[in-house]
């Protein structure tokens, strides 16, 4: 098949690479490859530490994709001859006050119920484990099965293996012949014919003409990269997630002597780096790892995460010839191998597990709204007896 992929973030690139591997003729269109949400990502592959309540649809996807990661990494690093910064050293989640400790204990109960490996530690045991932690840390939980990767190395490797299949052009519209999507129109006005179109343009997906309405919203994240002075290295040996008096932050050490400190989660505010978020991140990071105060700030960045209305991806065929793959919110790096495989299966018309397909179906909101409307169509408000004895209809 000739396949046009819109968007060269981690989702579009991983899907394109999967489709190339299956023998298709693929072209990816993006004016600024790997410069969206994927540029900001910390790269935690933390299906265990990032588990939380109300993730019935999301948690199985996170777990399934985490299982695919080692093979995804092996394949991509072999093809590109690049290291991707993949590390399998787990996540240490730490707390400061009593409420943080209670939150960690409650979460570790949930993680155990879900069959995940969890070790509960005291603050002292955590400091034996991770010497960079400061005295403010009073409780900790270790989830050994979490991994991490450097998303910038992943997108660079994918761009390299895709080579001149990636074109630096913006897409204005998907185009149709009769009832099916048969191509795209570039911003330059050029028409490109395709047997299938994959719309993986992150938040930009909803702005492309001809794509059905999608419930996408920007969830901004501010994030910092710090260089640790040689005398303090290694400041950390694994990812640390911190609960600091109810606020969350994380610190992700990289092999090059830098530490990523993130990330805010905000639905509004400035469309650039937010001072208050940076202040809170640095304060909280220094509370748990005092050496942070000695580091050099090498980058501050903010990007909007493409999030759906329920924070579960929007991945599926929305009409013949058009696959949507966006809405990966806070987990797009973790979910990339699964998104690539499922996206390619759907494009090829292969069967996909029905529970998975319906969990990520981009049309689930429209279907749910239609079924609510049907259920309510015959509903009439109950009769209310008013104080003077006359019978009236409820009106509120
Ligand atoms: C601060 C921060 C930290 C994060 N940390 C993690 C983490 O630790 N682990 C994790 O799993 N996830 C993390 N995420 C989430 C992750 O970054 C996203 O889920 C993921 O990058 C989404 O990838 P994407 O390819 O869908 O979108 P993007 O990376 O935004 O890519 C979309 C691409 O589409 C292109 N595009 C847009 N419109 C058009 C158009 N009209 N034509 C052509 N191209 C177009 C854009 O130029 C862009 O390159 C983090 C996100 C943020 C912001």
CSV table of C-alpha atoms and ligand atoms in Angstrom, one decimal:
chain,number,residue,atom,x,y,z
A,1,UNK,CA,0.0,0.0,0.0
A,2,UNK,CA,1.0,3.6,-0.5
A,3,UNK,CA,0.6,5.2,3.0
A,4,UNK,CA,0.8,8.9,3.9
A,5,UNK,CA,1.6,9.5,7.6
A,6,UNK,CA,0.8,13.0,8.9
A,7,UNK,CA,3.1,13.9,11.8
A,8,UNK,CA,6.7,12.9,12.7
A,9,UNK,CA,6.4,12.8,16.5
A,10,UNK,CA,7.2,9.5,18.2
A,11,UNK,CA,3.7,8.1,17.3
A,12,UNK,CA,3.8,8.9,13.6
A,13,UNK,CA,7.5,7.8,13.3
A,14,UNK,CA,7.1,4.5,15.1
A,15,UNK,CA,3.9,3.7,13.1
A,16,UNK,CA,5.7,4.6,9.8
A,17,UNK,CA,8.6,2.4,10.7
A,18,UNK,CA,6.3,-0.5,11.5
A,19,UNK,CA,4.5,-0.1,8.2
A,20,UNK,CA,7.8,0.1,6.3
A,21,UNK,CA,8.9,-3.1,8.0
A,22,UNK,CA,5.7,-4.7,6.7
A,23,UNK,CA,6.6,-3.8,3.2
A,24,UNK,CA,4.5,-0.7,2.5
A,25,UNK,CA,5.5,2.4,0.6
A,26,UNK,CA,5.4,5.0,3.3
A,27,UNK,CA,5.9,8.8,3.3
A,28,UNK,CA,5.8,10.9,6.5
A,29,UNK,CA,4.9,14.6,6.3
A,30,UNK,CA,5.9,17.1,9.0
A,31,UNK,CA,7.3,20.7,8.8
A,32,UNK,CA,9.1,20.2,12.1
A,33,UNK,CA,9.8,16.6,12.8
A,34,UNK,CA,10.1,15.5,16.5
A,35,UNK,CA,9.7,19.1,17.8
A,36,UNK,CA,6.2,18.7,19.4
A,37,UNK,CA,5.4,16.9,22.7
A,38,UNK,CA,7.9,14.2,21.9
A,39,UNK,CA,10.8,16.7,22.2
A,40,UNK,CA,9.8,17.5,25.8
A,41,UNK,CA,9.2,13.9,27.1
A,42,UNK,CA,11.2,12.6,30.0
A,43,UNK,CA,11.0,9.1,28.6
A,44,UNK,CA,9.8,7.3,31.7
A,45,UNK,CA,8.4,3.9,30.7
A,46,UNK,CA,6.7,3.7,34.1
A,47,UNK,CA,3.6,1.5,33.7
A,48,UNK,CA,4.0,0.6,37.4
A,49,UNK,CA,4.9,3.9,39.1
A,50,UNK,CA,2.4,5.8,37.0
A,51,UNK,CA,-0.5,3.5,37.7
A,52,UNK,CA,-3.4,5.3,39.4
A,53,UNK,CA,-7.1,4.9,40.1
A,54,UNK,CA,-9.6,5.1,37.3
A,55,UNK,CA,-7.3,3.7,34.7
A,56,UNK,CA,-9.3,0.6,33.8
A,57,UNK,CA,-8.9,1.3,30.0
A,58,UNK,CA,-5.4,2.8,30.1
A,59,UNK,CA,-3.5,0.5,32.5
A,60,UNK,CA,-3.7,-2.6,30.3
A,61,UNK,CA,-2.4,-0.6,27.3
A,62,UNK,CA,0.5,0.7,29.4
A,63,UNK,CA,1.4,-2.8,30.5
A,64,UNK,CA,1.1,-4.3,27.0
A,65,UNK,CA,3.3,-1.6,25.5
A,66,UNK,CA,5.9,-1.9,28.3
A,67,UNK,CA,6.2,-5.6,27.5
A,68,UNK,CA,6.9,-4.8,23.8
A,69,UNK,CA,9.6,-2.2,24.6
A,70,UNK,CA,12.7,-4.4,24.9
A,71,UNK,CA,12.0,-5.9,21.4
A,72,UNK,CA,11.2,-2.4,20.0
A,73,UNK,CA,14.5,-1.1,21.4
A,74,UNK,CA,16.5,-4.1,20.2
A,75,UNK,CA,15.1,-3.8,16.7
A,76,UNK,CA,15.5,0.0,16.4
A,77,UNK,CA,19.0,0.1,17.9
A,78,UNK,CA,20.1,-2.7,15.5
A,79,UNK,CA,18.7,-0.9,12.5
A,80,UNK,CA,20.1,2.5,13.4
A,81,UNK,CA,23.3,1.4,15.2
A,82,UNK,CA,22.4,3.9,17.9
A,83,UNK,CA,22.0,3.6,21.6
A,84,UNK,CA,18.5,4.7,22.7
A,85,UNK,CA,19.4,5.3,26.4
A,86,UNK,CA,17.2,2.4,27.4
A,87,UNK,CA,17.6,1.6,31.1
A,88,UNK,CA,15.8,-1.0,33.2
A,89,UNK,CA,16.6,0.2,36.7
A,90,UNK,CA,13.0,0.7,38.1
A,91,UNK,CA,11.4,3.7,39.7
A,92,UNK,CA,11.9,4.8,43.3
A,93,UNK,CA,8.8,6.8,44.4
A,94,UNK,CA,9.4,8.9,47.6
A,95,UNK,CA,7.3,10.9,50.0
A,96,UNK,CA,8.0,13.7,52.4
A,97,UNK,CA,5.2,14.2,54.9
A,98,UNK,CA,2.7,11.9,56.5
A,99,UNK,CA,0.1,12.5,53.8
A,100,UNK,CA,2.7,11.7,51.1
A,101,UNK,CA,3.5,8.4,52.9
A,102,UNK,CA,-0.2,7.5,53.1
A,103,UNK,CA,-0.6,8.2,49.4
A,104,UNK,CA,2.4,6.0,48.5
A,105,UNK,CA,1.1,3.2,50.7
A,106,UNK,CA,-2.4,3.4,49.1
A,107,UNK,CA,-0.9,3.4,45.7
A,108,UNK,CA,1.4,0.5,46.4
A,109,UNK,CA,-1.7,-1.5,47.5
A,110,UNK,CA,-3.3,-0.8,44.2
A,111,UNK,CA,-0.1,-1.7,42.3
A,112,UNK,CA,0.0,-5.1,44.2
A,113,UNK,CA,-3.6,-5.8,43.5
A,114,UNK,CA,-2.8,-5.4,39.8
A,115,UNK,CA,0.0,-8.0,40.2
A,116,UNK,CA,2.9,-5.5,40.0
A,117,UNK,CA,6.1,-5.9,41.9
A,118,UNK,CA,6.4,-3.3,44.7
A,119,UNK,CA,8.8,-3.0,47.6
A,120,UNK,CA,8.0,-0.6,50.4
A,121,UNK,CA,11.0,1.2,52.1
A,122,UNK,CA,11.6,3.5,55.0
A,123,UNK,CA,13.3,6.9,54.3
A,124,UNK,CA,16.6,5.5,55.7
A,125,UNK,CA,16.4,2.4,53.5
A,126,UNK,CA,15.7,4.6,50.5
A,127,UNK,CA,18.8,6.7,51.2
A,128,UNK,CA,20.9,3.5,51.4
A,129,UNK,CA,19.5,2.6,48.0
A,130,UNK,CA,19.9,6.0,46.4
A,131,UNK,CA,22.5,8.1,48.1
A,132,UNK,CA,21.5,11.4,46.5
A,133,UNK,CA,18.2,11.5,48.5
A,134,UNK,CA,18.1,14.1,51.3
A,135,UNK,CA,16.8,13.9,54.9
A,136,UNK,CA,13.4,15.2,54.0
A,137,UNK,CA,12.5,11.8,52.4
A,138,UNK,CA,10.6,9.7,55.0
A,139,UNK,CA,9.0,7.0,52.9
A,140,UNK,CA,9.5,5.2,49.6
A,141,UNK,CA,8.2,2.5,47.3
A,142,UNK,CA,10.3,0.8,44.6
A,143,UNK,CA,8.8,-0.6,41.4
A,144,UNK,CA,11.6,-2.6,39.8
A,145,UNK,CA,9.8,-3.3,36.5
A,146,UNK,CA,9.7,0.3,35.2
A,147,UNK,CA,12.2,1.3,32.5
A,148,UNK,CA,13.3,4.6,30.9
A,149,UNK,CA,14.5,5.7,27.5
A,150,UNK,CA,15.8,8.9,25.9
A,151,UNK,CA,12.9,10.0,23.6
A,152,UNK,CA,15.2,12.3,21.6
A,153,UNK,CA,17.5,9.4,20.8
A,154,UNK,CA,14.4,7.3,19.7
A,155,UNK,CA,13.0,9.9,17.4
A,156,UNK,CA,16.5,10.6,16.0
A,157,UNK,CA,17.0,6.9,15.3
A,158,UNK,CA,13.5,6.6,13.7
A,159,UNK,CA,14.2,9.7,11.5
A,160,UNK,CA,17.5,8.1,10.4
A,161,UNK,CA,16.0,4.8,9.4
A,162,UNK,CA,13.1,6.4,7.6
A,163,UNK,CA,15.6,8.7,5.8
A,164,UNK,CA,14.1,10.5,2.8
A,165,UNK,CA,10.7,9.0,3.4
A,166,UNK,CA,10.2,12.0,5.7
A,167,UNK,CA,9.2,15.2,3.9
A,168,UNK,CA,9.3,18.6,5.6
A,169,UNK,CA,5.8,19.7,4.6
A,170,UNK,CA,2.7,20.6,6.5
A,171,UNK,CA,-0.6,18.9,5.6
A,172,UNK,CA,-3.7,21.0,5.2
A,173,UNK,CA,-6.4,18.4,4.5
A,174,UNK,CA,-7.2,14.8,3.9
A,175,UNK,CA,-8.9,14.3,0.5
A,176,UNK,CA,-11.6,11.9,-0.6
A,177,UNK,CA,-12.8,10.1,-3.7
A,178,UNK,CA,-16.4,9.2,-3.2
A,179,UNK,CA,-16.8,7.7,0.3
A,180,UNK,CA,-13.2,6.9,1.0
A,181,UNK,CA,-10.1,8.9,1.9
A,182,UNK,CA,-7.6,8.7,-0.9
A,183,UNK,CA,-4.9,11.2,-0.1
A,184,UNK,CA,-3.8,14.4,1.5
A,185,UNK,CA,-3.3,18.0,0.4
A,186,UNK,CA,-0.1,19.7,1.4
A,187,UNK,CA,0.0,23.4,2.6
A,188,UNK,CA,1.8,24.0,-0.7
A,189,UNK,CA,-1.3,22.9,-2.5
A,190,UNK,CA,0.2,19.7,-3.8
A,191,UNK,CA,-2.1,16.7,-3.8
A,192,UNK,CA,-0.6,13.3,-2.7
A,193,UNK,CA,-2.6,10.1,-3.5
A,194,UNK,CA,-2.5,7.3,-0.9
A,195,UNK,CA,-4.2,4.0,-0.3
A,196,UNK,CA,-4.3,4.9,3.4
A,197,UNK,CA,-3.7,8.0,5.5
A,198,UNK,CA,-2.4,7.8,9.1
A,199,UNK,CA,-3.2,11.1,11.0
A,200,UNK,CA,-0.7,11.2,13.8
A,201,UNK,CA,-0.1,14.9,14.1
A,202,UNK,CA,-0.6,15.1,17.9
A,203,UNK,CA,-2.7,18.2,18.8
A,204,UNK,CA,-2.5,19.3,15.2
A,205,UNK,CA,-4.6,16.3,14.1
A,206,UNK,CA,-7.8,18.1,14.9
A,207,UNK,CA,-6.9,21.1,12.8
A,208,UNK,CA,-6.5,19.2,9.6
A,209,UNK,CA,-9.4,19.7,7.2
A,210,UNK,CA,-11.6,16.7,6.6
A,211,UNK,CA,-10.7,14.9,9.8
A,212,UNK,CA,-13.9,14.2,11.9
A,213,UNK,CA,-14.1,16.3,15.1
A,214,UNK,CA,-11.9,14.8,17.9
A,215,UNK,CA,-12.1,15.6,21.6
A,216,UNK,CA,-8.5,16.7,21.9
A,217,UNK,CA,-7.2,19.2,24.5
A,218,UNK,CA,-3.7,20.6,25.3
A,219,UNK,CA,-2.2,19.6,28.7
A,220,UNK,CA,0.9,21.7,29.1
A,221,UNK,CA,4.0,20.3,30.6
A,222,UNK,CA,7.1,22.3,31.8
A,223,UNK,CA,10.3,20.4,32.1
A,224,UNK,CA,14.0,21.1,32.8
A,225,UNK,CA,17.3,19.6,31.9
A,226,UNK,CA,20.1,20.0,34.4
A,227,UNK,CA,23.8,19.1,34.1
A,228,UNK,CA,25.2,17.5,37.3
A,229,UNK,CA,28.7,18.8,38.2
A,230,UNK,CA,31.3,16.0,37.8
A,231,UNK,CA,32.1,15.9,41.6
A,232,UNK,CA,28.4,15.0,42.3
A,233,UNK,CA,28.0,12.3,39.7
A,234,UNK,CA,26.1,10.1,39.7
A,235,UNK,CA,23.6,12.2,41.5
A,236,UNK,CA,21.0,9.5,41.0
A,237,UNK,CA,21.2,6.0,39.6
A,238,UNK,CA,17.5,5.5,38.7
A,239,UNK,CA,14.3,7.5,38.2
A,240,UNK,CA,12.9,9.1,41.3
A,241,UNK,CA,9.3,10.2,41.5
A,242,UNK,CA,8.6,12.5,44.4
A,243,UNK,CA,5.4,13.4,46.3
A,244,UNK,CA,6.3,16.6,48.2
A,245,UNK,CA,3.5,17.7,50.4
A,246,UNK,CA,0.9,16.6,47.9
A,247,UNK,CA,2.7,17.9,44.8
A,248,UNK,CA,4.4,15.6,42.2
A,249,UNK,CA,7.7,15.9,40.5
A,250,UNK,CA,10.2,13.4,39.0
A,251,UNK,CA,13.9,13.3,38.4
A,252,UNK,CA,15.2,11.1,35.5
A,253,UNK,CA,19.1,10.6,35.4
A,254,UNK,CA,20.6,10.2,31.9
A,255,UNK,CA,23.9,8.5,31.0
A,256,UNK,CA,25.4,11.8,29.8
A,257,UNK,CA,25.5,13.3,33.4
A,258,UNK,CA,22.3,15.3,33.0
A,259,UNK,CA,19.1,14.9,35.0
A,260,UNK,CA,15.6,15.6,33.6
A,261,UNK,CA,13.3,17.3,36.2
A,262,UNK,CA,9.6,17.4,35.3
A,263,UNK,CA,6.9,18.0,34.8
A,264,UNK,CA,4.0,20.3,35.4
A,265,UNK,CA,0.5,19.3,34.3
A,266,UNK,CA,-1.5,22.4,33.5
A,267,UNK,CA,-4.5,22.9,31.2
A,268,UNK,CA,-4.0,26.6,30.8
A,269,UNK,CA,-1.5,29.4,31.4
A,270,UNK,CA,1.2,30.7,29.2
A,271,UNK,CA,2.1,29.0,25.9
A,272,UNK,CA,5.7,28.8,26.9
A,273,UNK,CA,7.8,28.0,30.0
A,274,UNK,CA,5.7,28.9,33.1
A,275,UNK,CA,7.8,30.6,35.8
A,276,UNK,CA,5.6,29.3,38.7
A,277,UNK,CA,5.8,25.7,37.4
A,278,UNK,CA,9.6,25.9,37.1
A,279,UNK,CA,9.9,27.3,40.6
A,280,UNK,CA,7.8,24.5,42.1
A,281,UNK,CA,9.6,21.8,40.2
A,282,UNK,CA,13.1,23.0,41.3
A,283,UNK,CA,12.0,23.5,44.9
A,284,UNK,CA,10.4,20.1,45.1
A,285,UNK,CA,13.3,18.4,43.3
A,286,UNK,CA,15.8,20.0,45.7
A,287,UNK,CA,13.7,19.0,48.7
A,288,UNK,CA,14.2,15.3,47.8
A,289,UNK,CA,17.6,15.5,46.2
A,290,UNK,CA,19.5,18.5,47.7
A,291,UNK,CA,22.3,18.2,45.1
A,292,UNK,CA,19.9,19.6,42.5
A,293,UNK,CA,20.7,23.1,43.8
A,294,UNK,CA,24.3,22.6,42.6
A,295,UNK,CA,23.4,21.7,39.0
A,296,UNK,CA,23.6,23.9,35.9
A,297,UNK,CA,20.2,24.5,34.1
A,298,UNK,CA,20.8,23.6,30.4
A,299,UNK,CA,17.3,23.7,29.2
A,300,UNK,CA,13.8,24.8,30.1
A,301,UNK,CA,11.0,23.7,27.8
A,302,UNK,CA,7.2,23.6,27.7
A,303,UNK,CA,5.1,21.6,25.3
A,304,UNK,CA,1.4,20.7,25.2
A,305,UNK,CA,0.6,17.0,25.5
A,306,UNK,CA,-2.2,15.9,23.1
A,307,UNK,CA,-4.9,14.6,25.5
A,308,UNK,CA,-8.3,13.1,24.7
A,309,UNK,CA,-11.4,13.9,26.9
A,310,UNK,CA,-10.8,10.7,29.0
A,311,UNK,CA,-6.9,10.6,28.7
A,312,UNK,CA,-7.1,7.4,26.7
A,313,UNK,CA,-5.6,7.5,23.2
A,314,UNK,CA,-7.7,8.1,20.1
A,315,UNK,CA,-6.5,5.2,17.8
A,316,UNK,CA,-8.7,3.7,15.1
A,317,UNK,CA,-10.1,3.9,11.6
A,318,UNK,CA,-12.6,6.7,11.5
A,319,UNK,CA,-13.5,6.0,7.9
A,320,UNK,CA,-12.3,3.9,5.0
A,321,UNK,CA,-8.7,4.8,4.3
A,322,UNK,CA,-8.2,7.1,7.4
A,323,UNK,CA,-6.5,6.0,10.7
A,324,UNK,CA,-6.3,8.5,13.5
A,325,UNK,CA,-3.6,7.9,16.1
A,326,UNK,CA,-3.3,10.7,18.7
A,327,UNK,CA,-4.4,11.6,22.3
A,328,UNK,CA,-1.5,9.8,23.9
A,329,UNK,CA,-1.4,12.5,26.7
A,330,UNK,CA,1.3,11.7,29.4
A,331,UNK,CA,2.2,8.2,28.0
A,332,UNK,CA,3.0,8.6,24.3
A,333,UNK,CA,6.6,7.4,24.6
A,334,UNK,CA,5.6,4.3,26.6
A,335,UNK,CA,2.6,3.6,24.3
A,336,UNK,CA,4.6,4.0,21.0
A,337,UNK,CA,5.4,0.4,20.3
A,338,UNK,CA,1.7,-0.7,20.9
A,339,UNK,CA,0.4,2.3,18.9
A,340,UNK,CA,2.6,1.4,16.0
A,341,UNK,CA,1.6,-2.3,16.0
A,342,UNK,CA,-2.1,-1.8,16.5
A,343,UNK,CA,-2.1,1.2,14.0
A,344,UNK,CA,-0.4,-1.0,11.3
A,345,UNK,CA,-2.8,-3.9,12.0
A,346,UNK,CA,-5.8,-1.6,11.6
A,347,UNK,CA,-4.4,-0.1,8.3
A,348,UNK,CA,-3.9,-3.6,7.0
A,349,UNK,CA,-7.4,-4.7,8.0
A,350,UNK,CA,-6.0,-7.3,10.4
A,351,UNK,CA,-8.1,-8.3,13.4
A,352,UNK,CA,-7.3,-6.4,16.7
A,353,UNK,CA,-8.4,-7.5,20.2
A,354,UNK,CA,-11.9,-6.2,20.5
A,355,UNK,CA,-11.6,-4.9,24.0
A,356,UNK,CA,-8.4,-2.9,23.0
A,357,UNK,CA,-10.1,-1.7,19.8
A,358,UNK,CA,-13.1,-0.3,21.6
A,359,UNK,CA,-11.1,1.2,24.5
A,360,UNK,CA,-9.2,3.4,22.0
A,361,UNK,CA,-11.9,3.9,19.4
A,362,UNK,CA,-11.8,7.6,18.5
A,363,UNK,CA,-15.6,7.5,18.0
A,364,UNK,CA,-16.3,6.2,21.5
A,365,UNK,CA,-17.4,9.7,22.7
A,366,UNK,CA,-19.9,10.2,19.8
A,367,UNK,CA,-21.2,6.6,20.2
A,368,UNK,CA,-21.6,7.2,24.0
A,369,UNK,CA,-23.4,10.5,23.4
A,370,UNK,CA,-25.7,8.9,20.9
A,371,UNK,CA,-26.6,6.0,23.2
A,372,UNK,CA,-27.3,8.5,26.1
A,373,UNK,CA,-29.5,10.5,23.8
A,374,UNK,CA,-31.4,7.2,22.8
A,375,UNK,CA,-31.8,6.2,26.5
A,376,UNK,CA,-33.1,9.6,27.4
A,377,UNK,CA,-35.4,10.0,24.4
A,378,UNK,CA,-38.4,8.3,26.1
A,379,UNK,CA,-37.7,9.7,29.5
A,380,UNK,CA,-40.3,12.1,30.9
A,381,UNK,CA,-39.8,13.8,34.2
A,382,UNK,CA,-41.8,12.2,37.1
A,383,UNK,CA,-45.1,13.8,38.1
A,384,UNK,CA,-44.8,16.1,41.1
A,385,UNK,CA,-47.7,16.7,43.4
A,386,UNK,CA,-47.7,20.4,44.3
A,387,UNK,CA,-48.6,21.8,47.7
A,388,UNK,CA,-52.1,22.9,46.6
A,389,UNK,CA,-53.0,19.5,45.3
A,390,UNK,CA,-52.8,20.1,41.6
A,391,UNK,CA,-50.6,17.7,39.6
A,392,UNK,CA,-47.8,19.3,37.6
A,393,UNK,CA,-44.8,18.1,35.5
A,394,UNK,CA,-41.3,18.5,36.9
A,395,UNK,CA,-39.4,21.2,35.1
A,396,UNK,CA,-35.9,21.5,36.5
B,1,LIG,C1,6.8,17.6,29.7
B,1,LIG,C2,6.4,16.3,29.1
B,1,LIG,C3,6.9,15.1,29.7
B,1,LIG,C4,6.5,13.9,29.2
B,1,LIG,N1,7.1,12.8,29.7
B,1,LIG,C5,6.7,11.5,29.2
B,1,LIG,C6,7.2,10.3,29.7
B,1,LIG,O1,8.1,10.4,30.6
B,1,LIG,N2,6.8,9.2,29.2
B,1,LIG,C7,5.8,9.1,28.3
B,1,LIG,O2,5.5,8.0,27.9
B,1,LIG,N3,5.3,10.2,27.7
B,1,LIG,C8,5.7,11.4,28.2
B,1,LIG,N4,5.1,12.6,27.7
B,1,LIG,C9,4.0,12.5,26.7
B,1,LIG,C10,4.6,12.3,25.3
B,1,LIG,O3,5.6,13.3,25.1
B,1,LIG,C11,3.5,12.4,24.3
B,1,LIG,O4,2.4,11.6,24.6
B,1,LIG,C12,4.0,12.0,22.9
B,1,LIG,O5,5.1,12.7,22.6
B,1,LIG,C13,2.9,12.3,21.8
B,1,LIG,O6,3.5,12.0,20.6
B,1,LIG,P1,2.8,12.4,19.2
B,1,LIG,O7,3.7,11.8,18.1
B,1,LIG,O8,1.4,12.0,19.3
B,1,LIG,O9,2.8,14.0,19.2
B,1,LIG,P2,3.9,15.0,19.0
B,1,LIG,O10,5.2,14.6,19.5
B,1,LIG,O11,3.4,16.3,19.4
B,1,LIG,O12,4.1,15.0,17.4
B,1,LIG,C14,3.1,15.5,16.5
B,1,LIG,C15,3.8,16.0,15.2
B,1,LIG,O13,2.8,16.4,14.3
B,1,LIG,C16,3.3,17.5,13.6
B,1,LIG,N5,2.2,18.2,12.9
B,1,LIG,C17,1.2,18.9,13.6
B,1,LIG,N6,0.3,19.3,12.6
B,1,LIG,C18,0.8,18.9,11.4
B,1,LIG,C19,0.3,19.1,10.1
B,1,LIG,N7,-0.8,19.8,9.8
B,1,LIG,N8,1.0,18.5,9.1
B,1,LIG,C20,2.1,17.8,9.3
B,1,LIG,N9,2.6,17.6,10.6
B,1,LIG,C21,1.9,18.1,11.6
B,1,LIG,C22,4.0,18.3,14.6
B,1,LIG,O14,5.0,19.2,13.9
B,1,LIG,C23,4.7,17.3,15.5
B,1,LIG,O15,6.0,17.0,15.1
B,1,LIG,C24,5.5,13.8,28.1
B,1,LIG,C25,5.1,15.0,27.6
B,1,LIG,C26,5.5,16.3,28.1
B,1,LIG,C27,4.9,17.5,27.4
